Tab-separated table of C-alpha atoms in Angstrom:
chain	number	residue	atom	x	y	z
A	1	UNK	CA	24.726	-24.600	-19.699
A	2	UNK	CA	21.586	-24.697	-17.536
A	3	UNK	CA	19.904	-27.245	-19.840
A	4	UNK	CA	23.072	-29.399	-19.677
A	5	UNK	CA	22.972	-29.297	-15.819
A	6	UNK	CA	19.274	-30.059	-15.817
A	7	UNK	CA	19.754	-33.243	-17.926
A	8	UNK	CA	22.644	-34.277	-15.702
A	9	UNK	CA	20.564	-34.025	-12.590
A	10	UNK	CA	17.615	-35.645	-14.151
A	11	UNK	CA	19.408	-38.562	-15.858
A	12	UNK	CA	22.449	-39.163	-13.731
A	13	UNK	CA	20.731	-39.904	-10.348
A	14	UNK	CA	23.191	-42.676	-9.336
A	15	UNK	CA	26.314	-40.578	-9.988
A	16	UNK	CA	25.007	-37.574	-8.155
A	17	UNK	CA	23.784	-39.708	-5.237
A	18	UNK	CA	27.266	-41.086	-4.819
A	19	UNK	CA	28.839	-37.586	-4.991
A	20	UNK	CA	26.463	-35.399	-2.987
A	21	UNK	CA	29.331	-33.022	-2.356
A	22	UNK	CA	28.962	-31.626	-5.880
A	23	UNK	CA	25.389	-30.438	-5.328
A	24	UNK	CA	26.341	-27.293	-3.209
A	25	UNK	CA	28.670	-26.308	-5.953
A	26	UNK	CA	26.038	-26.841	-8.658
A	27	UNK	CA	23.561	-24.838	-6.746
A	28	UNK	CA	26.083	-22.009	-6.193
A	29	UNK	CA	26.723	-21.819	-10.000
A	30	UNK	CA	22.968	-21.724	-10.753
A	31	UNK	CA	22.400	-19.092	-8.156
A	32	UNK	CA	25.075	-16.876	-9.587
A	33	UNK	CA	23.539	-17.162	-13.056
A	34	UNK	CA	20.042	-16.386	-11.872
A	35	UNK	CA	20.767	-13.192	-9.990
A	36	UNK	CA	19.450	-10.474	-12.594
A	37	UNK	CA	22.610	-9.247	-14.305
A	38	UNK	CA	23.434	-5.605	-14.516
A	39	UNK	CA	24.250	-5.644	-18.144
A	40	UNK	CA	20.711	-6.672	-18.906
A	41	UNK	CA	18.563	-4.991	-16.221
A	42	UNK	CA	20.519	-1.999	-14.929
A	43	UNK	CA	18.702	1.332	-15.247
A	44	UNK	CA	20.315	4.619	-16.096
A	45	UNK	CA	19.997	7.837	-14.144
A	46	UNK	CA	18.574	10.659	-16.214
A	47	UNK	CA	21.931	12.412	-15.743
A	48	UNK	CA	24.065	9.662	-17.085
A	49	UNK	CA	26.161	10.624	-20.190
A	50	UNK	CA	26.131	6.969	-21.380
A	51	UNK	CA	22.680	5.618	-20.667
A	52	UNK	CA	21.737	1.983	-20.867
A	53	UNK	CA	19.696	0.986	-23.855
A	54	UNK	CA	16.321	-0.604	-22.989
A	55	UNK	CA	16.331	-4.355	-23.687
A	56	UNK	CA	14.323	-5.603	-26.699
A	57	UNK	CA	11.400	-7.834	-25.674
A	58	UNK	CA	13.042	-10.851	-27.312
A	59	UNK	CA	16.072	-10.667	-24.894
A	60	UNK	CA	13.686	-10.344	-21.976
A	61	UNK	CA	11.716	-13.393	-23.076
A	62	UNK	CA	15.083	-15.356	-23.385
A	63	UNK	CA	15.975	-14.329	-19.925
A	64	UNK	CA	12.554	-15.482	-18.586
A	65	UNK	CA	13.161	-18.867	-20.232
A	66	UNK	CA	16.689	-19.066	-18.799
A	67	UNK	CA	15.692	-18.097	-15.242
A	68	UNK	CA	12.728	-20.588	-15.390
A	69	UNK	CA	15.184	-23.427	-16.212
A	70	UNK	CA	17.407	-22.335	-13.469
A	71	UNK	CA	14.626	-22.467	-10.900
A	72	UNK	CA	13.464	-25.839	-12.183
A	73	UNK	CA	16.909	-27.173	-11.640
A	74	UNK	CA	17.065	-25.847	-8.073
A	75	UNK	CA	13.639	-27.401	-7.309
A	76	UNK	CA	14.809	-30.654	-8.800
A	77	UNK	CA	17.628	-30.717	-6.328
A	78	UNK	CA	15.272	-30.492	-3.383
A	79	UNK	CA	12.793	-33.100	-4.762
A	80	UNK	CA	15.168	-35.963	-5.235
A	81	UNK	CA	14.607	-38.729	-2.781
A	82	UNK	CA	18.299	-39.671	-2.717
A	83	UNK	CA	19.265	-36.425	-1.103
A	84	UNK	CA	19.167	-36.999	2.720
A	85	UNK	CA	18.026	-34.483	5.375
A	86	UNK	CA	21.530	-33.314	6.108
A	87	UNK	CA	22.333	-32.441	2.527
A	88	UNK	CA	18.893	-30.809	2.210
A	89	UNK	CA	19.789	-28.599	5.141
A	90	UNK	CA	23.151	-27.839	3.788
A	91	UNK	CA	21.657	-26.705	0.445
A	92	UNK	CA	19.043	-24.544	2.019
A	93	UNK	CA	21.273	-22.876	4.477
A	94	UNK	CA	22.543	-20.375	1.898
A	95	UNK	CA	21.990	-16.544	2.045
A	96	UNK	CA	22.794	-16.423	-1.660
A	97	UNK	CA	20.060	-18.897	-2.613
A	98	UNK	CA	17.557	-17.003	-0.525
A	99	UNK	CA	18.645	-13.690	-1.985
A	100	UNK	CA	18.166	-14.910	-5.514
A	101	UNK	CA	14.815	-16.452	-4.673
A	102	UNK	CA	13.628	-13.135	-3.191
A	103	UNK	CA	14.867	-11.295	-6.275
A	104	UNK	CA	11.890	-12.817	-8.126
A	105	UNK	CA	9.246	-12.040	-5.596
A	106	UNK	CA	7.576	-9.163	-7.471
A	107	UNK	CA	5.763	-9.426	-10.895
A	108	UNK	CA	6.416	-5.739	-11.517
A	109	UNK	CA	10.090	-6.459	-12.092
A	110	UNK	CA	11.085	-6.861	-15.787
A	111	UNK	CA	13.189	-9.914	-15.025
A	112	UNK	CA	10.344	-11.756	-13.330
A	113	UNK	CA	7.664	-13.641	-15.422
A	114	UNK	CA	4.494	-15.279	-13.994
A	115	UNK	CA	6.341	-18.647	-14.413
A	116	UNK	CA	9.588	-17.551	-12.583
A	117	UNK	CA	7.491	-15.937	-9.909
A	118	UNK	CA	5.656	-19.125	-9.194
A	119	UNK	CA	8.760	-21.269	-9.340
A	120	UNK	CA	10.609	-18.991	-6.968
A	121	UNK	CA	7.720	-19.146	-4.524
A	122	UNK	CA	7.625	-22.850	-4.793
A	123	UNK	CA	11.470	-22.975	-4.139
A	124	UNK	CA	11.053	-20.746	-1.098
A	125	UNK	CA	8.611	-23.223	0.380
A	126	UNK	CA	11.074	-26.043	-0.271
A	127	UNK	CA	13.866	-24.055	1.455
A	128	UNK	CA	11.618	-23.383	4.428
A	129	UNK	CA	10.609	-27.062	4.571
A	130	UNK	CA	14.218	-27.999	4.823
A	131	UNK	CA	15.152	-25.334	7.415
A	132	UNK	CA	12.188	-24.797	9.755
A	133	UNK	CA	11.585	-28.212	11.174
A	134	UNK	CA	13.130	-28.755	14.568
A	135	UNK	CA	13.557	-26.587	17.577
A	136	UNK	CA	16.413	-24.478	16.077
A	137	UNK	CA	14.693	-24.110	12.748
A	138	UNK	CA	13.056	-20.668	13.136
A	139	UNK	CA	16.296	-19.370	14.680
A	140	UNK	CA	18.309	-20.611	11.784
A	141	UNK	CA	15.950	-19.153	9.196
A	142	UNK	CA	15.867	-15.818	11.086
A	143	UNK	CA	19.738	-15.751	11.013
A	144	UNK	CA	19.668	-16.223	7.248
A	145	UNK	CA	17.295	-13.326	6.792
A	146	UNK	CA	19.451	-11.137	9.075
A	147	UNK	CA	22.488	-12.099	6.990
A	148	UNK	CA	20.795	-10.841	3.820
A	149	UNK	CA	19.875	-7.547	5.489
A	150	UNK	CA	23.330	-6.950	6.775
A	151	UNK	CA	25.459	-8.223	3.918
A	152	UNK	CA	23.377	-7.764	0.763
A	153	UNK	CA	20.978	-4.975	1.468
A	154	UNK	CA	22.687	-2.542	3.948
A	155	UNK	CA	25.791	-1.852	1.766
A	156	UNK	CA	23.677	-0.853	-1.260
A	157	UNK	CA	21.638	1.650	0.732
A	158	UNK	CA	24.421	3.050	2.905
A	159	UNK	CA	25.151	6.136	0.791
A	160	UNK	CA	21.607	7.321	0.651
A	161	UNK	CA	20.391	6.830	4.267
A	162	UNK	CA	17.843	9.557	5.344
A	163	UNK	CA	19.155	12.054	7.855
A	164	UNK	CA	15.903	11.975	9.865
A	165	UNK	CA	16.969	8.766	11.606
A	166	UNK	CA	20.002	7.672	13.715
A	167	UNK	CA	22.121	4.571	13.083
A	168	UNK	CA	19.940	2.685	15.526
A	169	UNK	CA	16.861	3.359	13.375
A	170	UNK	CA	15.399	5.923	15.768
A	171	UNK	CA	14.105	9.434	15.185
A	172	UNK	CA	16.979	11.844	15.049
A	173	UNK	CA	16.670	14.739	17.507
A	174	UNK	CA	19.062	16.924	15.479
A	175	UNK	CA	18.935	15.915	11.800
A	176	UNK	CA	22.139	16.826	10.003
A	177	UNK	CA	21.778	18.939	6.877
A	178	UNK	CA	23.282	16.928	4.028
A	179	UNK	CA	23.516	17.856	0.285
A	180	UNK	CA	21.960	15.301	-1.952
A	181	UNK	CA	24.415	13.465	-4.323
A	182	UNK	CA	25.453	15.480	-7.411
A	183	UNK	CA	24.136	14.573	-10.777
A	184	UNK	CA	27.313	12.676	-11.621
A	185	UNK	CA	27.165	10.720	-8.414
A	186	UNK	CA	23.483	9.821	-8.560
A	187	UNK	CA	24.000	6.339	-10.039
A	188	UNK	CA	26.901	5.375	-7.643
A	189	UNK	CA	25.117	6.699	-4.591
A	190	UNK	CA	21.971	4.700	-5.335
A	191	UNK	CA	22.959	1.319	-6.700
A	192	UNK	CA	19.671	-0.170	-5.398
A	193	UNK	CA	17.848	2.151	-7.869
A	194	UNK	CA	20.070	1.712	-10.908
A	195	UNK	CA	22.644	-1.084	-11.171
A	196	UNK	CA	21.209	-3.601	-8.703
A	197	UNK	CA	17.573	-2.941	-8.906
A	198	UNK	CA	16.589	-6.548	-7.833
A	199	UNK	CA	17.658	-5.570	-4.234
A	200	UNK	CA	14.363	-3.691	-3.683
A	201	UNK	CA	12.445	-6.978	-4.239
A	202	UNK	CA	14.956	-8.749	-1.996
A	203	UNK	CA	14.153	-6.382	0.794
A	204	UNK	CA	10.428	-6.919	0.311
A	205	UNK	CA	10.989	-10.703	0.367
A	206	UNK	CA	12.968	-10.499	3.625
A	207	UNK	CA	10.374	-8.236	5.251
A	208	UNK	CA	7.567	-10.509	4.320
A	209	UNK	CA	9.346	-13.462	6.026
A	210	UNK	CA	10.223	-11.750	9.216
A	211	UNK	CA	7.130	-12.885	11.149
A	212	UNK	CA	8.276	-12.882	14.837
A	213	UNK	CA	7.999	-9.610	16.822
A	214	UNK	CA	11.548	-10.242	18.306
A	215	UNK	CA	12.972	-10.577	14.651
A	216	UNK	CA	11.512	-7.061	13.817
A	217	UNK	CA	12.996	-5.521	16.836
A	218	UNK	CA	16.405	-7.113	16.572
A	219	UNK	CA	16.690	-6.211	12.879
A	220	UNK	CA	15.238	-2.747	13.411
A	221	UNK	CA	18.440	-0.732	12.463
A	222	UNK	CA	18.735	-2.834	9.269
A	223	UNK	CA	15.024	-2.528	8.226
A	224	UNK	CA	14.302	1.244	8.750
A	225	UNK	CA	16.923	3.008	6.496
A	226	UNK	CA	15.960	1.124	3.269
A	227	UNK	CA	12.400	1.586	4.013
A	228	UNK	CA	12.519	5.390	4.570
A	229	UNK	CA	14.995	5.684	1.473
A	230	UNK	CA	12.356	4.182	-0.795
A	231	UNK	CA	9.628	6.407	0.597
A	232	UNK	CA	11.857	9.486	0.154
A	233	UNK	CA	12.807	8.732	-3.426
A	234	UNK	CA	11.606	10.967	-6.262
A	235	UNK	CA	10.390	7.912	-8.331
A	236	UNK	CA	6.700	7.374	-8.017
A	237	UNK	CA	7.148	3.635	-8.667
A	238	UNK	CA	9.636	3.391	-5.725
A	239	UNK	CA	7.413	5.367	-3.470
A	240	UNK	CA	4.691	2.944	-4.206
A	241	UNK	CA	6.828	-0.046	-3.394
A	242	UNK	CA	7.893	1.833	-0.150
A	243	UNK	CA	4.310	2.325	0.820
A	244	UNK	CA	3.639	-1.384	0.191
A	245	UNK	CA	6.562	-2.362	2.323
A	246	UNK	CA	5.569	0.089	5.085
A	247	UNK	CA	2.015	-1.400	5.290
A	248	UNK	CA	3.653	-4.842	5.623
A	249	UNK	CA	6.031	-3.510	8.268
A	250	UNK	CA	3.104	-1.944	10.225
A	251	UNK	CA	1.267	-5.181	10.322
A	252	UNK	CA	4.180	-6.806	12.107
A	253	UNK	CA	5.491	-4.030	14.412
A	254	UNK	CA	4.504	-3.579	18.025
A	255	UNK	CA	2.852	-0.159	18.581
A	256	UNK	CA	5.026	0.423	21.709
A	257	UNK	CA	8.124	0.011	19.573
A	258	UNK	CA	6.954	2.417	17.043
A	259	UNK	CA	6.281	4.947	19.819
A	260	UNK	CA	9.505	4.357	21.652
A	261	UNK	CA	11.657	4.950	18.517
A	262	UNK	CA	9.804	7.962	17.456
A	263	UNK	CA	9.385	6.604	13.967
A	264	UNK	CA	5.581	7.119	13.806
A	265	UNK	CA	6.321	10.856	13.362
A	266	UNK	CA	9.018	10.242	10.809
A	267	UNK	CA	6.714	8.004	8.694
A	268	UNK	CA	3.948	10.518	8.915
A	269	UNK	CA	6.046	13.485	7.858
A	270	UNK	CA	7.431	11.287	4.935
A	271	UNK	CA	3.965	10.209	3.666
A	272	UNK	CA	1.886	13.418	4.036
A	273	UNK	CA	3.674	15.285	1.205
A	274	UNK	CA	2.758	12.440	-1.215
A	275	UNK	CA	-0.905	13.553	-0.971
A	276	UNK	CA	-0.030	16.511	-3.060
A	277	UNK	CA	1.153	14.405	-6.024
A	278	UNK	CA	-1.751	15.538	-8.203
A	279	UNK	CA	-2.291	16.550	-11.917
A	280	UNK	CA	-1.071	18.481	-13.687
A	281	UNK	CA	2.331	18.319	-12.141
A	282	UNK	CA	2.003	14.570	-11.707
A	283	UNK	CA	0.442	12.449	-14.609
A	284	UNK	CA	-3.054	11.197	-13.753
A	285	UNK	CA	-2.048	7.424	-13.914
A	286	UNK	CA	0.968	8.061	-11.667
A	287	UNK	CA	-0.990	10.095	-9.206
A	288	UNK	CA	-3.688	7.320	-8.907
A	289	UNK	CA	-1.093	4.728	-8.431
A	290	UNK	CA	0.741	6.704	-5.658
A	291	UNK	CA	-2.507	7.903	-3.980
A	292	UNK	CA	-3.800	4.330	-4.019
A	293	UNK	CA	-0.696	3.296	-2.128
A	294	UNK	CA	-0.342	6.323	0.355
A	295	UNK	CA	-3.925	6.477	1.762
A	296	UNK	CA	-4.196	2.926	2.923
A	297	UNK	CA	-0.738	3.343	4.436
A	298	UNK	CA	-1.544	6.481	6.255
A	299	UNK	CA	-4.770	4.981	7.722
A	300	UNK	CA	-2.824	1.824	8.749
A	301	UNK	CA	-0.237	4.056	10.340
A	302	UNK	CA	-3.025	5.927	12.307
A	303	UNK	CA	-4.382	2.436	13.463
A	304	UNK	CA	-1.021	1.216	14.670
A	305	UNK	CA	0.190	4.544	16.241
A	306	UNK	CA	-3.101	5.019	18.237
A	307	UNK	CA	-3.717	1.280	18.850
A	308	UNK	CA	-4.668	1.863	22.453
A	309	UNK	CA	-7.533	3.990	21.533
A	310	UNK	CA	-10.791	2.024	21.673
A	311	UNK	CA	-12.550	4.728	19.614
A	312	UNK	CA	-12.924	8.353	19.094
A	313	UNK	CA	-15.284	10.186	21.474
A	314	UNK	CA	-15.315	12.553	24.350
A	315	UNK	CA	-14.781	11.645	28.044
A	316	UNK	CA	-15.321	8.302	29.533
A	317	UNK	CA	-18.747	7.539	27.955
A	318	UNK	CA	-20.706	8.859	30.926
A	319	UNK	CA	-20.922	12.568	29.845
A	320	UNK	CA	-18.153	13.640	32.137
A	321	UNK	CA	-14.493	14.358	31.436
A	322	UNK	CA	-11.725	11.847	32.070
A	323	UNK	CA	-11.155	11.107	35.701
A	324	UNK	CA	-8.466	8.568	36.287
A	325	UNK	CA	-4.924	8.557	34.947
A	326	UNK	CA	-5.810	5.698	32.530
A	327	UNK	CA	-8.822	7.631	31.147
A	328	UNK	CA	-6.731	10.731	30.738
A	329	UNK	CA	-4.127	8.882	28.665
A	330	UNK	CA	-6.975	7.283	26.636
A	331	UNK	CA	-8.445	10.700	26.023
A	332	UNK	CA	-4.987	12.028	24.887
A	333	UNK	CA	-4.613	9.173	22.502
A	334	UNK	CA	-8.168	9.727	21.098
A	335	UNK	CA	-7.371	13.411	20.522
A	336	UNK	CA	-4.162	12.560	18.692
A	337	UNK	CA	-5.924	10.018	16.555
A	338	UNK	CA	-8.704	12.523	15.703
A	339	UNK	CA	-6.090	15.131	14.795
A	340	UNK	CA	-4.287	12.800	12.500
A	341	UNK	CA	-7.545	11.787	10.730
A	342	UNK	CA	-8.372	15.482	10.476
A	343	UNK	CA	-5.225	16.196	8.778
A	344	UNK	CA	-5.608	13.394	6.133
A	345	UNK	CA	-9.143	14.554	5.478
A	346	UNK	CA	-8.302	18.271	5.115
A	347	UNK	CA	-4.918	18.166	3.537
A	348	UNK	CA	-5.464	15.176	1.441
A	349	UNK	CA	-9.096	14.646	0.467
A	350	UNK	CA	-10.678	18.042	0.637
A	351	UNK	CA	-7.547	19.939	-0.679
A	352	UNK	CA	-6.991	17.300	-3.276
A	353	UNK	CA	-10.572	17.386	-4.647
A	354	UNK	CA	-10.515	21.218	-4.667
A	355	UNK	CA	-7.382	20.911	-6.811
A	356	UNK	CA	-8.494	18.405	-9.376
A	357	UNK	CA	-12.233	19.157	-9.313
A	358	UNK	CA	-14.125	17.311	-12.043
A	359	UNK	CA	-11.235	17.570	-14.462
A	360	UNK	CA	-9.847	14.222	-13.386
A	361	UNK	CA	-12.904	12.126	-12.525
A	362	UNK	CA	-10.952	9.002	-11.667
A	363	UNK	CA	-8.898	10.804	-9.007
A	364	UNK	CA	-12.088	12.562	-7.865
A	365	UNK	CA	-13.779	9.210	-7.443
A	366	UNK	CA	-10.854	7.815	-5.534
A	367	UNK	CA	-10.739	10.793	-3.155
A	368	UNK	CA	-14.528	10.593	-2.389
A	369	UNK	CA	-13.992	6.869	-1.525
A	370	UNK	CA	-11.255	7.816	0.922
A	371	UNK	CA	-13.579	10.473	2.354
A	372	UNK	CA	-16.117	7.759	3.238
A	373	UNK	CA	-13.514	5.648	4.932
A	374	UNK	CA	-12.104	8.582	7.017
A	375	UNK	CA	-15.584	9.750	8.099
A	376	UNK	CA	-16.304	6.180	9.181
A	377	UNK	CA	-13.066	6.055	11.147
A	378	UNK	CA	-13.803	9.530	12.837
A	379	UNK	CA	-17.403	8.609	13.758
A	380	UNK	CA	-19.399	11.422	15.301
A	381	UNK	CA	-16.371	13.732	15.413
A	382	UNK	CA	-16.667	14.080	11.548
A	383	UNK	CA	-19.463	16.607	12.225
A	384	UNK	CA	-16.869	19.367	12.285
A	385	UNK	CA	-16.280	18.819	8.585
A	386	UNK	CA	-19.835	18.616	7.448
A	387	UNK	CA	-19.823	22.263	6.225
A	388	UNK	CA	-17.240	21.120	3.622
A	389	UNK	CA	-18.257	17.539	2.998
A	390	UNK	CA	-21.924	17.949	2.283
A	391	UNK	CA	-21.661	20.836	-0.268
A	392	UNK	CA	-18.771	19.008	-1.973
A	393	UNK	CA	-20.955	15.811	-2.315
A	394	UNK	CA	-23.962	17.845	-3.443
A	395	UNK	CA	-21.907	19.609	-6.013
A	396	UNK	CA	-20.745	16.341	-7.512
A	397	UNK	CA	-24.286	14.874	-7.671
A	398	UNK	CA	-25.969	18.118	-8.875
A	399	UNK	CA	-23.294	18.694	-11.573
A	400	UNK	CA	-24.802	18.973	-15.152
A	401	UNK	CA	-22.353	16.319	-16.323
A	402	UNK	CA	-22.735	14.009	-13.370
A	403	UNK	CA	-24.468	11.179	-15.265
A	404	UNK	CA	-21.575	11.002	-17.704
A	405	UNK	CA	-19.509	9.058	-15.139
A	406	UNK	CA	-21.859	6.796	-12.932
A	407	UNK	CA	-18.986	5.426	-10.820
A	408	UNK	CA	-18.478	8.932	-9.234
A	409	UNK	CA	-22.172	9.272	-8.625
A	410	UNK	CA	-22.295	5.923	-6.807
A	411	UNK	CA	-19.277	6.773	-4.703
A	412	UNK	CA	-20.628	10.200	-3.668
A	413	UNK	CA	-24.031	8.535	-2.743
A	414	UNK	CA	-22.256	5.892	-0.678
A	415	UNK	CA	-20.317	8.668	1.028
A	416	UNK	CA	-23.602	10.374	1.898
A	417	UNK	CA	-24.873	7.279	3.468
A	418	UNK	CA	-21.717	6.932	5.497
A	419	UNK	CA	-21.913	10.576	6.602
A	420	UNK	CA	-25.632	10.234	7.614
A	421	UNK	CA	-24.986	7.142	9.605
A	422	UNK	CA	-22.055	8.679	11.568
A	423	UNK	CA	-23.088	12.260	11.821
A	424	UNK	CA	-26.846	11.824	12.230
A	425	UNK	CA	-27.376	14.371	15.048
A	426	UNK	CA	-26.430	17.208	12.699
A	427	UNK	CA	-27.836	15.871	9.544
A	428	UNK	CA	-31.354	17.366	9.758
A	429	UNK	CA	-29.642	20.829	9.480
A	430	UNK	CA	-28.293	19.796	6.080
A	431	UNK	CA	-31.415	18.042	4.766
A	432	UNK	CA	-31.990	20.560	2.057
A	433	UNK	CA	-28.477	20.000	0.618
A	434	UNK	CA	-28.861	16.340	0.756
A	435	UNK	CA	-32.279	16.450	-0.957
A	436	UNK	CA	-30.765	18.570	-3.708
A	437	UNK	CA	-27.897	16.061	-4.155
A	438	UNK	CA	-30.301	13.123	-4.529
A	439	UNK	CA	-33.234	14.729	-6.399
A	440	UNK	CA	-31.150	16.341	-9.200
A	441	UNK	CA	-29.417	13.229	-10.475
A	442	UNK	CA	-32.744	11.291	-10.166
A	443	UNK	CA	-34.425	13.854	-12.473
A	444	UNK	CA	-31.647	13.682	-14.886
A	445	UNK	CA	-31.757	9.917	-14.973
A	446	UNK	CA	-35.516	10.047	-15.717
A	447	UNK	CA	-34.935	12.548	-18.510
A	448	UNK	CA	-32.172	10.385	-20.196
A	449	UNK	CA	-34.101	7.409	-21.413
A	450	UNK	CA	-31.108	6.028	-23.284
A	451	UNK	CA	-29.128	5.704	-19.982
A	452	UNK	CA	-31.854	4.366	-17.685
A	453	UNK	CA	-30.347	0.924	-17.531
A	454	UNK	CA	-26.849	2.219	-17.014
A	455	UNK	CA	-28.110	4.501	-14.226
A	456	UNK	CA	-30.313	1.925	-12.546
A	457	UNK	CA	-27.763	1.283	-9.619
A	458	UNK	CA	-27.581	5.087	-9.126
A	459	UNK	CA	-31.329	5.185	-8.646
A	460	UNK	CA	-31.233	2.360	-6.131
A	461	UNK	CA	-28.420	4.127	-4.142
A	462	UNK	CA	-30.466	7.469	-4.143
A	463	UNK	CA	-33.463	5.637	-2.568
A	464	UNK	CA	-31.089	4.167	0.064
A	465	UNK	CA	-29.724	7.619	0.916
A	466	UNK	CA	-33.271	9.009	1.202
A	467	UNK	CA	-34.394	6.247	3.404
A	468	UNK	CA	-31.536	6.947	5.876
A	469	UNK	CA	-32.245	10.782	5.704
A	470	UNK	CA	-35.902	10.220	6.427
A	471	UNK	CA	-35.194	8.135	9.468
A	472	UNK	CA	-32.700	10.749	10.728
A	473	UNK	CA	-35.124	13.672	10.224
A	474	UNK	CA	-38.124	11.881	11.702
A	475	UNK	CA	-36.075	11.105	14.723
A	476	UNK	CA	-36.005	14.842	15.626
A	477	UNK	CA	-39.718	15.399	15.130
A	478	UNK	CA	-39.489	17.121	11.717
A	479	UNK	CA	-42.558	16.470	9.596
A	480	UNK	CA	-40.893	14.687	6.623
A	481	UNK	CA	-44.108	14.078	4.842
A	482	UNK	CA	-45.087	17.805	4.798
A	483	UNK	CA	-41.661	18.759	3.476
A	484	UNK	CA	-41.655	16.180	0.694
A	485	UNK	CA	-45.254	17.112	-0.201
A	486	UNK	CA	-44.012	20.666	-0.882
A	487	UNK	CA	-41.143	19.359	-2.939
A	488	UNK	CA	-43.398	17.202	-5.055
A	489	UNK	CA	-45.885	20.012	-5.589
A	490	UNK	CA	-42.987	22.016	-7.020
A	491	UNK	CA	-41.576	19.153	-9.002
A	492	UNK	CA	-44.292	16.497	-9.714
A	493	UNK	CA	-41.676	14.162	-11.397
A	494	UNK	CA	-40.361	13.364	-7.967
A	495	UNK	CA	-43.458	11.668	-6.885
A	496	UNK	CA	-42.110	8.267	-8.141
A	497	UNK	CA	-38.946	8.690	-6.128
A	498	UNK	CA	-40.597	9.340	-2.736
A	499	UNK	CA	-43.437	6.776	-3.214
A	500	UNK	CA	-41.189	3.831	-3.849
């Protein structure tokens, strides 16, 4: 059918130009075909007695071809010169068209191929080109997005709204205890997860297009429930999508609005438990995927919640405590920001690494990377964690099997550099630990001739850490040369390290 329509539009320009009224009907038919059908892409709950059978790849490829043809036809409608501006506007002013376009906005969906993704994005630009020009354009486009949130998205999420928020999208002072849906009701209570899975991508598409602060605020009650529902879901993949959407949302929201509604706390309490999704209860690949989404989201949430804090420190910079009301408020915000970063470092990174250890080096590597980021964000206040951080980094670098996975060595050394730069007043006290953490892997690299080339970046990073350590130690009048001479006397192989 779609090929027939495509040929009609391509070859019968004169007929269609004389009967422009047929075009909206043609568009409506194509849009209804393009929306991912339940019979092909619905997903079964694990409790369903009659589960859907996964589609064979041949059927998925056929759908990709069909949907690509559909989008080509829709693009053809907008590119014809005989269609005047009025008809362009009439075609573009369609919530159903925009909903279908957004349904193909994520390559992670099985119904979306790279080809249909590109075609849908091109069509979105054509729709915006028809709608946005003129003084009322942005308002008209915003109204379309609101219609999708209200009529397409809200009904599908209505049965699974979190109890932590009110109808207005604010933090609930008295959350009602509500039993989750029974096993038999799981599918019907969550159509967005099973029958109409495309609606998650539609939500993401709408959120990405809401660019004006006033649009975020006016649609607040429609945006928040689906977002929290995704973050609360048991599926790792949906939690990851929820984190992606929340980061996008935080980039658009005004900090004052987040504070006024109390949702900063709600988001925080929803995200923090995700830091414990670690092996062996969570498969390593799933854990990495989720942690990779949660940590950046938490740090972005810290940035937005405490946006009025110019940095973390003590007092007003002159050695005295806060004096004015403004300085007192600033100090309060700084303390709250520091407390939040403390929590992520302790409950997330340090607890996480203690749990996975070196059994899962990819997760260990990821957590050490996040440690460096958090230390940088905390600045000098990270000294309170040196007693935990430095032994942890030293244990990684001095491990007998450390050279088996060079990326973890490089990450640990980079974290050492960050720690030295930000916590330098207390670093001389830990110089012995840091020397151990740099000298041991250096000696192992010298002994393993077969891996010298592979470990060359590690040797360069060790020299960088030692350069920073030396500058820090000499700053407090410690005789670096004398101490290193004693070290070389005990281990002559280190002479090359300290002389280069």
